[in-house]
GROMACS .gro file of C-alpha atoms in nm:
model
  419
    1MET     CA    1  -1.396   0.682  -0.653
    2LYS     CA    2  -1.236   0.364  -0.799
    3ILE     CA    3  -0.872   0.305  -0.840
    4VAL     CA    4  -0.811   0.162  -1.176
    5GLY     CA    5  -0.384   0.144  -1.164
    6LEU     CA    6  -0.141   0.128  -0.960
    7HIS     CA    7   0.210   0.133  -1.153
    8CYS     CA    8   0.574   0.167  -1.101
    9SER     CA    9   0.846   0.312  -1.322
   10SER     CA   10   1.081   0.073  -1.475
   11GLU     CA   11   1.417   0.081  -1.623
   12ASP     CA   12   1.303   0.148  -1.958
   13LEU     CA   13   0.969   0.365  -1.897
   14HIS     CA   14   0.830   0.600  -1.668
   15ALA     CA   15   0.498   0.547  -1.473
   16GLY     CA   16   0.308   0.765  -1.671
   17LYS     CA   17   0.383   0.581  -2.016
   18ILE     CA   18   0.344   0.252  -1.828
   19ALA     CA   19  -0.011   0.374  -1.767
   20LEU     CA   20  -0.066   0.483  -2.101
   21ILE     CA   21   0.071   0.158  -2.237
   22LYS     CA   22  -0.192  -0.051  -1.964
   23HIS     CA   23  -0.500   0.188  -2.029
   24GLY     CA   24  -0.462   0.408  -2.310
   25SER     CA   25  -0.778   0.625  -2.346
   26ARG     CA   26  -0.968   0.453  -2.053
   27LEU     CA   27  -0.746   0.715  -1.886
   28LYS     CA   28  -0.998   0.980  -1.981
   29ASN     CA   29  -1.142   1.184  -1.743
   30CYS     CA   30  -0.914   0.984  -1.419
   31ASP     CA   31  -0.716   1.164  -1.146
   32LEU     CA   32  -0.349   1.073  -1.185
   33TYR     CA   33  -0.135   1.098  -0.857
   34PHE     CA   34   0.253   1.102  -0.899
   35SER     CA   35   0.533   1.079  -0.644
   36ARG     CA   36   0.761   1.282  -0.863
   37LYS     CA   37   0.624   1.569  -1.124
   38PRO     CA   38   0.580   1.418  -1.457
   39CYS     CA   39   0.829   1.491  -1.741
   40SER     CA   40   0.747   1.661  -2.087
   41ALA     CA   41   0.752   1.285  -2.240
   42CYS     CA   42   0.520   1.158  -2.008
   43LEU     CA   43   0.287   1.458  -1.928
   44LYS     CA   44   0.220   1.530  -2.335
   45MET     CA   45   0.071   1.166  -2.365
   46ILE     CA   46  -0.132   1.205  -2.038
   47VAL     CA   47  -0.272   1.531  -2.155
   48ASN     CA   48  -0.319   1.389  -2.486
   49ALA     CA   49  -0.529   1.079  -2.324
   50GLY     CA   50  -0.797   1.369  -2.166
   51VAL     CA   51  -0.709   1.331  -1.797
   52ASN     CA   52  -0.897   1.512  -1.541
   53ARG     CA   53  -0.614   1.626  -1.307
   54ILE     CA   54  -0.252   1.554  -1.262
   55SER     CA   55  -0.150   1.592  -0.891
   56TYR     CA   56   0.234   1.550  -0.797
   57TRP     CA   57   0.479   1.521  -0.475
   58PRO     CA   58   0.651   1.891  -0.442
   59ALA     CA   59   1.016   1.769  -0.448
   60ASP     CA   60   1.274   1.667  -0.709
   61PRO     CA   61   1.051   1.589  -1.055
   62GLU     CA   62   1.094   1.300  -1.265
   63ILE     CA   63   1.385   1.439  -1.450
   64SER     CA   64   1.597   1.501  -1.154
   65LEU     CA   65   1.755   1.829  -1.096
   66LEU     CA   66   1.969   1.704  -0.844
   67THR     CA   67   2.187   1.519  -1.071
   68GLU     CA   68   2.547   1.621  -1.202
   69ALA     CA   69   2.599   1.970  -1.382
   70SER     CA   70   2.628   1.805  -1.717
   71SER     CA   71   2.278   1.671  -1.751
   72SER     CA   72   2.104   1.990  -1.555
   73GLU     CA   73   2.062   2.194  -1.843
   74ASP     CA   74   1.836   1.948  -1.998
   75ALA     CA   75   1.671   1.894  -1.685
   76LYS     CA   76   1.593   2.238  -1.670
   77LEU     CA   77   1.437   2.275  -2.020
   78ASP     CA   78   1.221   1.993  -1.942
   79ALA     CA   79   1.076   2.138  -1.681
   80LYS     CA   80   0.986   2.481  -1.877
   81ALA     CA   81   0.831   2.265  -2.126
   82VAL     CA   82   0.622   2.062  -1.884
   83GLU     CA   83   0.509   2.435  -1.747
   84ARG     CA   84   0.417   2.519  -2.142
   85LEU     CA   85   0.221   2.184  -2.145
   86LYS     CA   86   0.030   2.249  -1.811
   87SER     CA   87  -0.060   2.610  -1.894
   88ASN     CA   88  -0.207   2.503  -2.219
   89SER     CA   89  -0.392   2.203  -2.139
   90ARG     CA   90  -0.708   2.130  -2.026
   91ALA     CA   91  -0.589   1.870  -1.748
   92HIS     CA   92  -0.522   2.050  -1.419
   93VAL     CA   93  -0.169   1.980  -1.273
   94CYS     CA   94  -0.086   2.072  -0.946
   95VAL     CA   95   0.044   2.027  -0.592
   96LEU     CA   96  -0.228   1.794  -0.366
   97LEU     CA   97  -0.088   1.867  -0.046
   98GLN     CA   98  -0.320   1.951   0.270
   99PRO     CA   99  -0.250   1.983   0.620
  100LEU     CA  100  -0.350   1.669   0.811
  101VAL     CA  101  -0.634   1.661   1.013
  102CYS     CA  102  -0.578   1.739   1.394
  103TYR     CA  103  -0.469   1.480   1.582
  104MET     CA  104  -0.423   1.253   1.296
  105VAL     CA  105  -0.066   1.143   1.338
  106GLN     CA  106  -0.134   1.073   1.737
  107PHE     CA  107  -0.446   0.847   1.600
  108VAL     CA  108  -0.252   0.680   1.351
  109GLU     CA  109   0.033   0.618   1.557
  110GLU     CA  110  -0.176   0.436   1.857
  111THR     CA  111  -0.391   0.230   1.621
  112SER     CA  112  -0.073   0.122   1.436
  113TYR     CA  113   0.082  -0.005   1.773
  114LYS     CA  114  -0.206  -0.153   1.869
  115CYS     CA  115  -0.270  -0.338   1.510
  116ASP     CA  116  -0.267  -0.733   1.500
  117PHE     CA  117   0.084  -0.746   1.382
  118ILE     CA  118   0.273  -0.568   1.643
  119GLN     CA  119   0.070  -0.716   1.933
  120LYS     CA  120   0.144  -1.049   1.791
  121ILE     CA  121   0.500  -0.990   1.815
  122SER     CA  122   0.456  -0.830   2.154
  123ARG     CA  123   0.269  -1.157   2.291
  124THR     CA  124   0.494  -1.439   2.128
  125LEU     CA  125   0.801  -1.236   2.177
  126PRO     CA  126   0.765  -1.134   2.557
  127ASP     CA  127   1.126  -1.059   2.598
  128THR     CA  128   1.147  -0.821   2.298
  129ASN     CA  129   1.239  -0.447   2.401
  130SER     CA  130   0.934  -0.243   2.424
  131ASP     CA  131   1.079   0.003   2.231
  132PHE     CA  132   1.082  -0.207   1.928
  133TYR     CA  133   0.821  -0.043   1.722
  134SER     CA  134   0.954   0.301   1.812
  135GLU     CA  135   1.293   0.193   1.652
  136CYS     CA  136   1.150   0.030   1.337
  137LYS     CA  137   0.975   0.408   1.302
  138GLN     CA  138   1.241   0.599   1.332
  139GLU     CA  139   1.435   0.353   1.075
  140ARG     CA  140   1.152   0.420   0.820
  141ILE     CA  141   1.129   0.794   0.933
  142LYS     CA  142   1.493   0.825   0.786
  143GLU     CA  143   1.454   0.616   0.496
  144TYR     CA  144   1.155   0.812   0.394
  145GLU     CA  145   1.293   1.112   0.434
  146MET     CA  146   1.582   1.050   0.220
  147ILE     CA  147   1.325   0.926  -0.083
  148PHE     CA  148   1.059   1.215  -0.054
  149LEU     CA  149   1.218   1.517   0.121
  150VAL     CA  150   1.502   1.729  -0.032
  151SER     CA  151   1.710   1.778   0.299
  152ASN     CA  152   1.876   2.089   0.175
  153GLU     CA  153   1.606   2.336   0.194
  154GLU     CA  154   1.767   2.633  -0.040
  155MET     CA  155   1.817   2.333  -0.288
  156HIS     CA  156   1.445   2.264  -0.237
  157LYS     CA  157   1.351   2.633  -0.308
  158GLN     CA  158   1.547   2.622  -0.640
  159ILE     CA  159   1.398   2.305  -0.750
  160LEU     CA  160   1.033   2.471  -0.695
  161MET     CA  161   1.125   2.776  -0.883
  162THR     CA  162   1.218   2.562  -1.193
  163ILE     CA  163   0.941   2.357  -1.181
  164GLY     CA  164   0.678   2.684  -1.165
  165LEU     CA  165   0.594   2.652  -0.780
  166GLU     CA  166   0.788   2.977  -0.706
  167ASN     CA  167   0.480   3.112  -0.527
  168LEU     CA  168   0.553   2.856  -0.236
  169CYS     CA  169   0.917   2.967  -0.215
  170GLU     CA  170   0.831   3.251   0.050
  171ASN     CA  171   0.778   3.206   0.428
  172PRO     CA  172   0.501   3.123   0.573
  173TYR     CA  173   0.455   2.912   0.262
  174PHE     CA  174   0.759   2.735   0.222
  175SER     CA  175   0.779   2.608   0.581
  176ASN     CA  176   0.447   2.535   0.583
  177LEU     CA  177   0.467   2.331   0.285
  178ARG     CA  178   0.806   2.136   0.442
  179GLN     CA  179   0.600   2.061   0.756
  180ASN     CA  180   0.290   1.924   0.573
  181MET     CA  181   0.561   1.679   0.380
  182LYS     CA  182   0.727   1.565   0.662
  183ASP     CA  183   0.357   1.532   0.850
  184LEU     CA  184   0.300   1.302   0.575
  185ILE     CA  185   0.635   1.135   0.558
  186LEU     CA  186   0.582   1.069   0.928
  187LEU     CA  187   0.239   0.894   0.910
  188LEU     CA  188   0.365   0.712   0.596
  189ALA     CA  189   0.625   0.561   0.827
  190THR     CA  190   0.431   0.478   1.120
  191VAL     CA  191   0.181   0.306   0.927
  192ALA     CA  192   0.499   0.128   0.736
  193SER     CA  193   0.601   0.019   1.099
  194SER     CA  194   0.315  -0.165   1.172
  195VAL     CA  195   0.429  -0.433   0.960
  196PRO     CA  196   0.810  -0.435   1.053
  197ASN     CA  197   1.061  -0.610   0.923
  198PHE     CA  198   1.135  -0.718   1.237
  199LYS     CA  199   1.386  -1.034   1.349
  200HIS     CA  200   1.240  -1.323   1.172
  201TYR     CA  201   0.851  -1.232   1.178
  202GLY     CA  202   0.670  -1.243   0.847
  203PHE     CA  203   0.415  -1.406   0.630
  204TYR     CA  204   0.460  -1.780   0.630
  205CYS     CA  205   0.265  -2.094   0.536
  206ARG     CA  206   0.253  -2.372   0.787
  207ASN     CA  207   0.115  -2.651   0.530
  208THR     CA  208   0.477  -2.795   0.378
  209GLU     CA  209   0.259  -3.003   0.137
  210GLN     CA  210   0.146  -2.723  -0.076
  211ILE     CA  211   0.506  -2.595  -0.165
  212ASN     CA  212   0.546  -2.797  -0.469
  213GLU     CA  213   0.252  -2.619  -0.610
  214VAL     CA  214   0.346  -2.284  -0.812
  215HIS     CA  215  -0.006  -2.107  -0.680
  216ASN     CA  216   0.109  -2.194  -0.342
  217GLN     CA  217   0.446  -2.038  -0.326
  218SER     CA  218   0.505  -1.726  -0.129
  219LEU     CA  219   0.593  -1.359  -0.257
  220PRO     CA  220   0.946  -1.263  -0.089
  221GLN     CA  221   0.875  -1.114   0.221
  222GLU     CA  222   0.940  -0.758   0.155
  223ILE     CA  223   0.687  -0.738  -0.140
  224ALA     CA  224   0.438  -0.916   0.098
  225ARG     CA  225   0.484  -0.652   0.362
  226HIS     CA  226   0.473  -0.346   0.111
  227CYS     CA  227   0.134  -0.509  -0.037
  228MET     CA  228   0.021  -0.518   0.347
  229ILE     CA  229   0.117  -0.189   0.411
  230GLN     CA  230  -0.116  -0.079   0.120
  231ALA     CA  231  -0.359  -0.248   0.289
  232ARG     CA  232  -0.300  -0.088   0.617
  233LEU     CA  233  -0.344   0.279   0.455
  234LEU     CA  234  -0.669   0.182   0.297
  235ALA     CA  235  -0.794   0.077   0.667
  236TYR     CA  236  -0.787   0.434   0.779
  237ARG     CA  237  -1.038   0.531   0.510
  238THR     CA  238  -1.325   0.319   0.681
  239GLU     CA  239  -1.650   0.445   0.812
  240ASP     CA  240  -1.665   0.178   1.104
  241HIS     CA  241  -1.581   0.352   1.405
  242LYS     CA  242  -1.431   0.055   1.586
  243THR     CA  243  -1.226  -0.108   1.339
  244GLY     CA  244  -1.047  -0.053   1.016
  245VAL     CA  245  -0.981  -0.288   0.790
  246GLY     CA  246  -0.819  -0.266   0.471
  247ALA     CA  247  -0.793  -0.512   0.164
  248VAL     CA  248  -0.549  -0.533  -0.193
  249ILE     CA  249  -0.587  -0.784  -0.463
  250TRP     CA  250  -0.258  -0.818  -0.683
  251ALA     CA  251  -0.184  -1.110  -0.925
  252GLU     CA  252   0.122  -1.230  -1.069
  253GLY     CA  253   0.132  -1.272  -1.453
  254LYS     CA  254   0.329  -1.550  -1.684
  255SER     CA  255   0.593  -1.320  -1.757
  256ARG     CA  256   0.765  -0.980  -1.665
  257SER     CA  257   0.589  -0.697  -1.814
  258CYS     CA  258   0.722  -0.340  -1.896
  259ASP     CA  259   0.588  -0.233  -1.531
  260GLY     CA  260   0.867  -0.145  -1.249
  261THR     CA  261   0.623  -0.416  -1.061
  262GLY     CA  262   0.761  -0.669  -1.288
  263ALA     CA  263   0.537  -0.982  -1.332
  264MET     CA  264   0.267  -0.861  -1.060
  265TYR     CA  265  -0.019  -0.637  -1.136
  266PHE     CA  266  -0.282  -0.463  -0.945
  267ILE     CA  267  -0.649  -0.599  -0.882
  268GLY     CA  268  -0.833  -0.400  -0.682
  269CYS     CA  269  -0.868  -0.271  -0.314
  270GLY     CA  270  -1.144  -0.183  -0.076
  271TYR     CA  271  -1.200  -0.113   0.286
  272ASN     CA  272  -1.513  -0.203   0.510
  273ALA     CA  273  -1.754   0.109   0.467
  274PHE     CA  274  -2.159   0.084   0.447
  275PRO     CA  275  -2.299   0.112   0.107
  276VAL     CA  276  -2.225   0.333  -0.196
  277GLY     CA  277  -2.431   0.666  -0.190
  278SER     CA  278  -2.544   0.618   0.180
  279GLU     CA  279  -2.516   0.879   0.432
  280TYR     CA  280  -2.421   0.933   0.781
  281ALA     CA  281  -2.708   0.807   0.965
  282ASP     CA  282  -2.883   0.578   0.706
  283PHE     CA  283  -2.759   0.264   0.885
  284PRO     CA  284  -2.691   0.161   1.273
  285HIS     CA  285  -2.316   0.226   1.352
  286MET     CA  286  -2.327   0.013   1.715
  287ASP     CA  287  -2.119  -0.295   1.785
  288ASP     CA  288  -2.212  -0.589   1.961
  289LYS     CA  289  -2.219  -0.421   2.293
  290GLN     CA  290  -2.554  -0.278   2.185
  291LYS     CA  291  -2.820  -0.546   2.346
  292ASP     CA  292  -3.098  -0.492   2.065
  293ARG     CA  293  -2.940  -0.666   1.749
  294GLU     CA  294  -3.148  -0.510   1.513
  295ILE     CA  295  -2.954  -0.158   1.562
  296ARG     CA  296  -2.599  -0.306   1.517
  297LYS     CA  297  -2.390  -0.234   1.231
  298PHE     CA  298  -2.309  -0.569   1.128
  299ARG     CA  299  -2.558  -0.659   0.877
  300TYR     CA  300  -2.493  -0.318   0.677
  301ILE     CA  301  -2.159  -0.269   0.651
  302VAL     CA  302  -1.955  -0.397   0.359
  303HIS     CA  303  -1.614  -0.547   0.429
  304ALA     CA  304  -1.290  -0.459   0.320
  305GLU     CA  305  -1.274  -0.804   0.102
  306GLN     CA  306  -1.619  -0.783  -0.075
  307ASN     CA  307  -1.547  -0.423  -0.194
  308ALA     CA  308  -1.222  -0.501  -0.331
  309LEU     CA  309  -1.408  -0.758  -0.509
  310THR     CA  310  -1.688  -0.589  -0.591
  311PHE     CA  311  -1.453  -0.297  -0.747
  312ARG     CA  312  -1.210  -0.478  -0.910
  313CYS     CA  313  -1.045  -0.318  -1.202
  314GLN     CA  314  -0.928  -0.653  -1.387
  315GLU     CA  315  -1.056  -0.971  -1.364
  316ILE     CA  316  -0.921  -1.268  -1.169
  317LYS     CA  317  -0.758  -1.530  -1.403
  318SER     CA  318  -0.765  -1.876  -1.271
  319GLU     CA  319  -0.438  -1.985  -1.439
  320GLU     CA  320  -0.234  -1.709  -1.275
  321ARG     CA  321  -0.143  -1.636  -0.926
  322SER     CA  322  -0.354  -1.412  -0.736
  323MET     CA  323  -0.353  -1.315  -0.396
  324ILE     CA  324  -0.546  -1.066  -0.145
  325PHE     CA  325  -0.382  -0.907   0.132
  326VAL     CA  326  -0.622  -0.851   0.443
  327THR     CA  327  -0.514  -0.629   0.735
  328LYS     CA  328  -0.718  -0.871   0.979
  329CYS     CA  329  -0.843  -1.245   0.948
  330PRO     CA  330  -1.113  -1.273   0.692
  331CYS     CA  331  -1.457  -1.383   0.841
  332ASP     CA  332  -1.671  -1.633   0.787
  333GLU     CA  333  -1.878  -1.405   0.559
  334CYS     CA  334  -1.582  -1.324   0.292
  335VAL     CA  335  -1.371  -1.677   0.319
  336PRO     CA  336  -1.611  -1.829   0.087
  337LEU     CA  337  -1.638  -1.506  -0.129
  338ILE     CA  338  -1.248  -1.537  -0.151
  339LYS     CA  339  -1.239  -1.866  -0.246
  340GLY     CA  340  -1.522  -1.835  -0.486
  341ALA     CA  341  -1.359  -1.566  -0.697
  342GLY     CA  342  -1.055  -1.779  -0.755
  343ILE     CA  343  -0.767  -1.615  -0.542
  344LYS     CA  344  -0.485  -1.851  -0.476
  345GLN     CA  345  -0.352  -1.687  -0.200
  346ILE     CA  346  -0.444  -1.514   0.140
  347TYR     CA  347  -0.200  -1.277   0.331
  348ALA     CA  348  -0.349  -1.186   0.666
  349GLY     CA  349  -0.336  -1.196   1.029
  350ASP     CA  350  -0.452  -1.506   1.248
  351VAL     CA  351  -0.507  -1.323   1.580
  352ASP     CA  352  -0.914  -1.393   1.549
  353VAL     CA  353  -0.834  -1.733   1.365
  354GLY     CA  354  -1.107  -1.987   1.508
  355LYS     CA  355  -1.289  -1.715   1.723
  356LYS     CA  356  -1.660  -1.663   1.739
  357LYS     CA  357  -1.801  -1.344   1.854
  358ALA     CA  358  -2.134  -1.185   1.895
  359ASP     CA  359  -2.211  -1.086   1.526
  360ILE     CA  360  -1.899  -1.234   1.354
  361SER     CA  361  -1.702  -1.546   1.357
  362TYR     CA  362  -1.367  -1.650   1.194
  363MET     CA  363  -1.395  -2.051   1.188
  364ARG     CA  364  -1.414  -2.099   0.835
  365PHE     CA  365  -1.048  -1.950   0.777
  366GLY     CA  366  -0.858  -2.247   0.991
  367GLU     CA  367  -1.054  -2.513   0.766
  368LEU     CA  368  -1.022  -2.337   0.447
  369GLU     CA  369  -0.884  -2.599   0.182
  370GLY     CA  370  -0.798  -2.481  -0.201
  371VAL     CA  371  -0.625  -2.168  -0.084
  372SER     CA  372  -0.294  -2.076   0.029
  373LYS     CA  373  -0.304  -1.909   0.390
  374PHE     CA  374   0.005  -1.715   0.460
  375THR     CA  375  -0.026  -1.570   0.832
  376TRP     CA  376   0.175  -1.303   1.006
  377GLN     CA  377   0.409  -1.521   1.245
  378LEU     CA  378   0.764  -1.612   1.351
  379ASN     CA  379   0.926  -1.797   1.064
  380PRO     CA  380   0.871  -2.170   1.106
  381SER     CA  381   1.234  -2.239   1.038
  382ARG     CA  382   1.362  -2.015   1.264
  383THR     CA  383   1.142  -2.206   1.533
  384CYS     CA  384   1.299  -2.504   1.443
  385VAL     CA  385   1.670  -2.377   1.447
  386LEU     CA  386   1.570  -2.243   1.800
  387GLU     CA  387   1.431  -2.598   1.894
  388GLN     CA  388   1.688  -2.842   1.750
  389ASN     CA  389   1.970  -2.599   1.711
  390GLU     CA  390   2.050  -2.737   1.353
  391PRO     CA  391   2.056  -2.481   1.014
  392GLU     CA  392   1.758  -2.624   0.882
  393SER     CA  393   1.602  -2.395   0.634
  394ARG     CA  394   1.257  -2.345   0.463
  395GLU     CA  395   1.142  -2.187   0.131
  396ASN     CA  396   0.868  -1.988  -0.030
  397GLY     CA  397   0.719  -1.906   0.302
  398VAL     CA  398   0.749  -2.282   0.422
  399LEU     CA  399   1.051  -2.438   0.403
  400GLY     CA  400   1.374  -2.235   0.266
  401PRO     CA  401   1.673  -1.992   0.367
  402VAL     CA  402   1.609  -1.738   0.610
  403PRO     CA  403   1.786  -1.412   0.566
  404LEU     CA  404   1.917  -1.213   0.806
  405ASP     CA  405   1.885  -0.904   0.649
  406GLU     CA  406   1.663  -0.833   0.341
  407ASP     CA  407   1.801  -0.567   0.081
  408GLN     CA  408   1.660  -0.221   0.103
  409HIS     CA  409   1.378  -0.200  -0.167
  410GLN     CA  410   1.413   0.031  -0.448
  411ASN     CA  411   1.332   0.403  -0.494
  412LYS     CA  412   1.046   0.361  -0.696
  413LYS     CA  413   0.804   0.606  -0.858
  414LEU     CA  414   0.443   0.482  -0.762
  415ARG     CA  415   0.135   0.641  -0.959
  416LEU     CA  416  -0.230   0.594  -0.891
  417ALA     CA  417  -0.541   0.666  -1.158
  418ASN     CA  418  -0.866   0.676  -1.035
  419HIS     CA  419  -1.213   0.751  -1.153
   0.00000   0.00000   0.00000
């Protein structure tokens, strides 16, 4: 499976139309994933492109049924048109919502709390309330429930009946559906809380000499955190029993496009896994606790950064600002690959920087030149304010104003297309 696009609806276009503009007939035989059931205008174009399957989140559709009464009739007519397109097309249009694997939420919660970003906050701010992670998670749960869940159950049933899912309106199917949706929202909120908008923590660069170059200017912290959360989600696909790592590559074009992501566009993503096509017992899974180095995993597992580069859907352009988001510090094997690929920026944790372990080392990251490094840390300008008691500011991840509160990100509709 290869992800070939990640798109977001804009003021002018829905996500499905943007996917058609960006990929055209290359969408043939792809699977598409929507955060809302697409409208008839999008669906007719997508079906015409020959897609294989369209999966959507079973809440309010793209032409909202929760709006004022004046437009509700049009929304109902559109929902009927969508059902007719669905029944007369070869593409499979469905709700892809399965119950989570037993103990999955517990596992995600434990690993999210232990991830590098949360642990660094705990170590560098020892006086911080020990429940700060739980508080961040509760905030995210409330936020995501407002976005992804129809709070009124009766209204949710009416929506399901209108969009052709009347078979899910009776119990136990309806209650099971709601519970599965809540479980997934909880899982997403838990992962998002592992890269929290907490006090003055974020991804910052300590090299103040780089600030004048466009390629070295940092992304807004909200966007950087959002991309890192994508990488954190990918890390749970890992085939490594000990440590999951995820990586996402984005680039910023010269001008804004029709996409809701603005000038930024998706390049590729990956997680650490064994070579494609291998079976469970084909390669060793042991770590450095195994004395026999011949049966350790490190010579066989493909790193997240390597998979992201290998299975990228677009080329990395030297004239554009490209960036990779990695959930852990890139190792000495990956650092030269990232630089050689022409990536301009690295966003990562720095807990392992300078360490040399039994089978893997992280010495090159700190010495890397020609690539801007933005690591998870307390805003350097905030440190200066605390030390000097002056309103000194820092910009672009180095020297610039420190906002006390960041604006909430807009509710965007996301879409993934993959082969």
